[in-house]
mmCIF file of C-alpha atoms in Angstrom:
data_model
loop_
_atom_site.group_PDB
_atom_site.id
_atom_site.type_symbol
_atom_site.label_atom_id
_atom_site.label_comp_id
_atom_site.label_asym_id
_atom_site.label_seq_id
_atom_site.Cartn_x
_atom_site.Cartn_y
_atom_site.Cartn_z
ATOM 1 C CA MET A 1 121.680 119.242 101.703
ATOM 2 C CA PRO A 2 124.274 116.448 101.498
ATOM 3 C CA GLU A 3 127.947 117.347 100.920
ATOM 4 C CA ASP A 4 128.398 115.913 97.403
ATOM 5 C CA LEU A 5 125.361 114.519 95.626
ATOM 6 C CA TYR A 6 127.312 111.955 93.629
ATOM 7 C CA THR A 7 129.054 110.679 96.761
ATOM 8 C CA THR A 8 125.709 110.534 98.552
ATOM 9 C CA LEU A 9 124.383 108.166 95.880
ATOM 10 C CA GLY A 10 127.719 106.338 95.586
ATOM 11 C CA VAL A 11 128.120 107.020 91.855
ATOM 12 C CA GLU A 12 130.731 108.706 89.693
ATOM 13 C CA LYS A 13 130.092 112.127 88.185
ATOM 14 C CA SER A 14 130.019 110.426 84.774
ATOM 15 C CA ALA A 15 127.273 107.985 85.861
ATOM 16 C CA SER A 16 124.393 107.440 83.445
ATOM 17 C CA ASP A 17 120.805 108.310 84.331
ATOM 18 C CA ALA A 18 120.092 104.589 84.698
ATOM 19 C CA ASP A 19 123.014 104.148 87.121
ATOM 20 C CA ILE A 20 121.831 107.102 89.201
ATOM 21 C CA LYS A 21 118.288 105.744 89.324
ATOM 22 C CA LYS A 22 119.520 102.264 90.273
ATOM 23 C CA ALA A 23 121.742 103.645 93.058
ATOM 24 C CA TYR A 24 118.896 105.792 94.367
ATOM 25 C CA LYS A 25 116.440 102.894 94.499
ATOM 26 C CA ARG A 26 118.959 100.679 96.299
ATOM 27 C CA LEU A 27 119.767 103.324 98.921
ATOM 28 C CA ALA A 28 116.164 104.472 99.353
ATOM 29 C CA MET A 29 115.129 100.899 100.099
ATOM 30 C CA LYS A 30 118.067 100.473 102.498
ATOM 31 C CA TYR A 31 117.442 103.667 104.496
ATOM 32 C CA HIS A 32 113.644 103.932 104.269
ATOM 33 C CA PRO A 33 112.104 104.772 107.686
ATOM 34 C CA ASP A 34 109.746 101.769 107.472
ATOM 35 C CA ARG A 35 112.774 99.487 107.326
ATOM 36 C CA ASN A 36 114.593 101.415 110.075
ATOM 37 C CA PRO A 37 111.952 102.493 112.605
ATOM 38 C CA GLY A 38 113.272 104.923 115.184
ATOM 39 C CA ASP A 39 116.706 105.223 113.538
ATOM 40 C CA ALA A 40 117.283 108.971 113.142
ATOM 41 C CA SER A 41 120.552 108.528 111.228
ATOM 42 C CA ALA A 42 118.861 106.252 108.661
ATOM 43 C CA GLU A 43 116.040 108.772 108.284
ATOM 44 C CA SER A 44 118.540 111.585 107.760
ATOM 45 C CA ARG A 45 120.460 109.504 105.219
ATOM 46 C CA PHE A 46 117.176 108.658 103.466
ATOM 47 C CA LYS A 47 116.376 112.361 103.103
ATOM 48 C CA ASP A 48 119.874 113.103 101.806
ATOM 49 C CA VAL A 49 119.572 110.314 99.231
ATOM 50 C CA GLY A 50 116.183 111.680 98.132
ATOM 51 C CA GLN A 51 117.521 115.219 97.781
ATOM 52 C CA ALA A 52 120.534 114.025 95.807
ATOM 53 C CA TYR A 53 118.349 112.002 93.460
ATOM 54 C CA ASP A 54 115.882 114.863 93.050
ATOM 55 C CA VAL A 55 118.684 116.995 91.607
ATOM 56 C CA LEU A 56 120.620 114.359 89.649
ATOM 57 C CA LYS A 57 117.590 112.791 87.929
ATOM 58 C CA ASP A 58 116.713 116.094 86.235
ATOM 59 C CA PRO A 59 119.118 116.904 83.364
ATOM 60 C CA GLN A 60 118.809 120.675 83.856
ATOM 61 C CA LYS A 61 119.291 120.562 87.634
ATOM 62 C CA ARG A 62 122.169 118.116 87.224
ATOM 63 C CA ALA A 63 123.913 120.369 84.685
ATOM 64 C CA ALA A 64 123.476 123.383 86.967
ATOM 65 C CA TYR A 65 124.804 121.392 89.940
ATOM 66 C CA ASP A 66 127.790 120.153 87.923
ATOM 67 C CA ARG A 67 128.611 123.706 86.927
ATOM 68 C CA PHE A 68 127.844 125.681 90.100
ATOM 69 C CA GLY A 69 127.635 123.091 92.887
ATOM 70 C CA HIS A 70 125.229 123.635 95.773
ATOM 71 C CA ASP A 71 124.858 127.316 94.891
ATOM 72 C CA ALA A 72 122.832 126.312 91.825
ATOM 73 C CA ILE A 73 120.386 124.408 94.010
ATOM 74 C CA ASN A 74 120.194 126.766 96.964
ATOM 75 C CA GLY A 75 120.173 129.857 94.780
ATOM 76 C CA GLY A 76 116.761 129.247 93.258
ATOM 77 C CA ALA A 77 117.511 126.539 90.703
ATOM 78 C CA GLY A 78 115.284 124.230 92.684
ATOM 79 C CA GLY A 79 116.074 120.686 93.687
ATOM 80 C CA ALA A 80 115.413 120.643 97.407
ATOM 81 C CA ARG A 81 112.158 119.125 98.475
ATOM 82 C CA PRO A 82 109.946 121.703 100.131
ATOM 83 C CA GLY A 83 108.780 120.278 103.429
ATOM 84 C CA GLY A 84 110.899 117.153 103.022
ATOM 85 C CA GLY A 85 108.456 115.125 100.947
ATOM 86 C CA ASP A 86 108.734 111.383 100.490
ATOM 87 C CA PRO A 87 111.483 110.550 98.018
ATOM 88 C CA PHE A 88 110.449 106.875 98.258
ATOM 89 C CA SER A 89 107.374 107.767 96.193
ATOM 90 C CA ASP A 90 109.742 108.632 93.324
ATOM 91 C CA ILE A 91 110.604 104.969 93.038
ATOM 92 C CA PHE A 92 107.032 103.979 92.368
ATOM 93 C CA GLY A 93 106.232 107.120 90.409
ATOM 94 C CA ASP A 94 109.130 106.433 88.036
ATOM 95 C CA VAL A 95 108.373 102.734 87.708
ATOM 96 C CA PHE A 96 104.639 103.123 87.155
ATOM 97 C CA SER A 97 104.988 106.075 84.815
ATOM 98 C CA ASP A 98 107.400 103.969 82.743
ATOM 99 C CA ILE A 99 104.927 101.087 82.648
ATOM 100 C CA PHE A 100 101.784 103.043 81.902
ATOM 101 C CA SER A 101 103.317 105.547 79.507
ATOM 102 C CA GLY A 102 105.290 102.937 77.606
ATOM 103 C CA GLY A 103 108.521 104.419 78.942
ATOM 104 C CA ARG A 104 107.899 107.748 77.217
ATOM 105 C CA ARG A 105 108.575 110.932 79.082
ATOM 106 C CA GLY A 106 108.688 114.384 77.738
ATOM 107 C CA GLY A 107 108.400 117.990 78.577
ATOM 108 C CA GLY A 108 105.894 120.480 77.334
ATOM 109 C CA ARG A 109 102.183 120.368 77.824
ATOM 110 C CA GLN A 110 100.545 117.308 79.240
ATOM 111 C CA GLN A 111 98.082 115.601 76.975
ATOM 112 C CA VAL A 112 94.655 115.016 78.480
ATOM 113 C CA PHE A 113 92.889 111.888 77.350
ATOM 114 C CA ARG A 114 89.158 111.342 77.120
ATOM 115 C CA GLY A 115 87.977 109.596 80.268
ATOM 116 C CA ALA A 116 90.982 110.729 82.304
ATOM 117 C CA ASP A 117 88.575 112.064 84.933
ATOM 118 C CA LEU A 118 87.013 108.615 85.475
ATOM 119 C CA ARG A 119 88.078 106.771 88.603
ATOM 120 C CA TYR A 120 87.574 103.145 89.573
ATOM 121 C CA VAL A 121 88.736 101.449 92.760
ATOM 122 C CA LEU A 122 90.055 97.976 92.007
ATOM 123 C CA ASP A 123 91.508 95.698 94.652
ATOM 124 C CA LEU A 124 94.324 93.485 93.376
ATOM 125 C CA THR A 125 96.713 91.149 95.094
ATOM 126 C CA LEU A 126 100.423 91.700 94.606
ATOM 127 C CA GLU A 127 100.567 88.535 92.499
ATOM 128 C CA GLN A 128 97.795 89.769 90.195
ATOM 129 C CA ALA A 129 99.600 93.065 89.680
ATOM 130 C CA ALA A 130 103.023 91.468 89.272
ATOM 131 C CA PHE A 131 101.967 88.758 86.830
ATOM 132 C CA GLY A 132 99.536 90.875 84.831
ATOM 133 C CA ASP A 133 96.180 89.239 85.494
ATOM 134 C CA SER A 134 93.372 90.515 83.298
ATOM 135 C CA VAL A 135 90.341 91.845 85.093
ATOM 136 C CA ASN A 136 87.119 92.949 83.403
ATOM 137 C CA ILE A 137 85.405 95.936 84.958
ATOM 138 C CA ASP A 138 82.206 97.784 84.180
ATOM 139 C CA ILE A 139 82.390 101.536 84.595
ATOM 140 C CA PRO A 140 78.952 103.141 84.743
ATOM 141 C CA LYS A 141 78.541 106.296 82.687
ATOM 142 C CA GLN A 142 75.799 108.552 81.481
ATOM 143 C CA ASP A 143 75.111 108.403 77.786
ATOM 144 C CA THR A 144 72.303 109.405 75.457
ATOM 145 C CA CYS A 145 70.084 106.542 74.309
ATOM 146 C CA ASP A 146 70.319 106.045 70.516
ATOM 147 C CA THR A 147 66.681 104.952 70.371
ATOM 148 C CA CYS A 148 64.905 107.835 72.156
ATOM 149 C CA ARG A 149 67.659 110.468 72.394
ATOM 150 C CA GLY A 150 66.836 110.957 76.075
ATOM 151 C CA THR A 151 63.166 111.854 75.614
ATOM 152 C CA GLY A 152 61.877 108.533 76.891
ATOM 153 C CA ALA A 153 59.925 107.947 73.655
ATOM 154 C CA LYS A 154 60.739 106.369 70.301
ATOM 155 C CA GLU A 155 61.214 108.807 67.439
ATOM 156 C CA GLY A 156 57.923 109.753 65.746
ATOM 157 C CA SER A 157 55.688 108.492 68.573
ATOM 158 C CA SER A 158 54.056 110.000 71.620
ATOM 159 C CA PRO A 159 56.116 110.022 74.804
ATOM 160 C CA GLN A 160 56.145 106.573 76.375
ATOM 161 C CA THR A 161 58.787 104.937 78.448
ATOM 162 C CA CYS A 162 61.549 103.566 76.203
ATOM 163 C CA THR A 163 62.094 99.839 76.651
ATOM 164 C CA THR A 164 65.783 100.184 75.763
ATOM 165 C CA CYS A 165 66.841 102.643 78.456
ATOM 166 C CA ASP A 166 63.713 102.957 80.622
ATOM 167 C CA GLY A 167 63.712 106.728 80.057
ATOM 168 C CA GLN A 168 67.216 107.247 81.375
#
């Protein structure tokens, strides 16, 4: 764990959440192992920056750290990344969760939306993603035919193959 988390991120103790996030992103980009291949000191600094951000981005962990220092983190209050993790993913996780959730974050139970279990692989170029191209996709799904209700026959007739859904 780094000496002082605020010093590690280069911010004051009174820094806002936005300032902490900005400092983290800047330092994570600077020390990321992909930008510094084979540089053990950059990798170590990258991990320290990630650990500092992991604590300071969470209001409860930050308050505990401000009050009790490293003892709050090491003593079971959480904050350290088990197994190291990849703090760089926080950058994209934060950015994309802000975009796709409209910037809303909250505690409590997560809301599950209808269709959340559907997956679709879509290849986009960076320019398409950055400039917001619209792409129409068709997602196949199983549904009951309104004409035959899945029997393969029109209502009130003998079973014959439905011309609307072909008995599917």
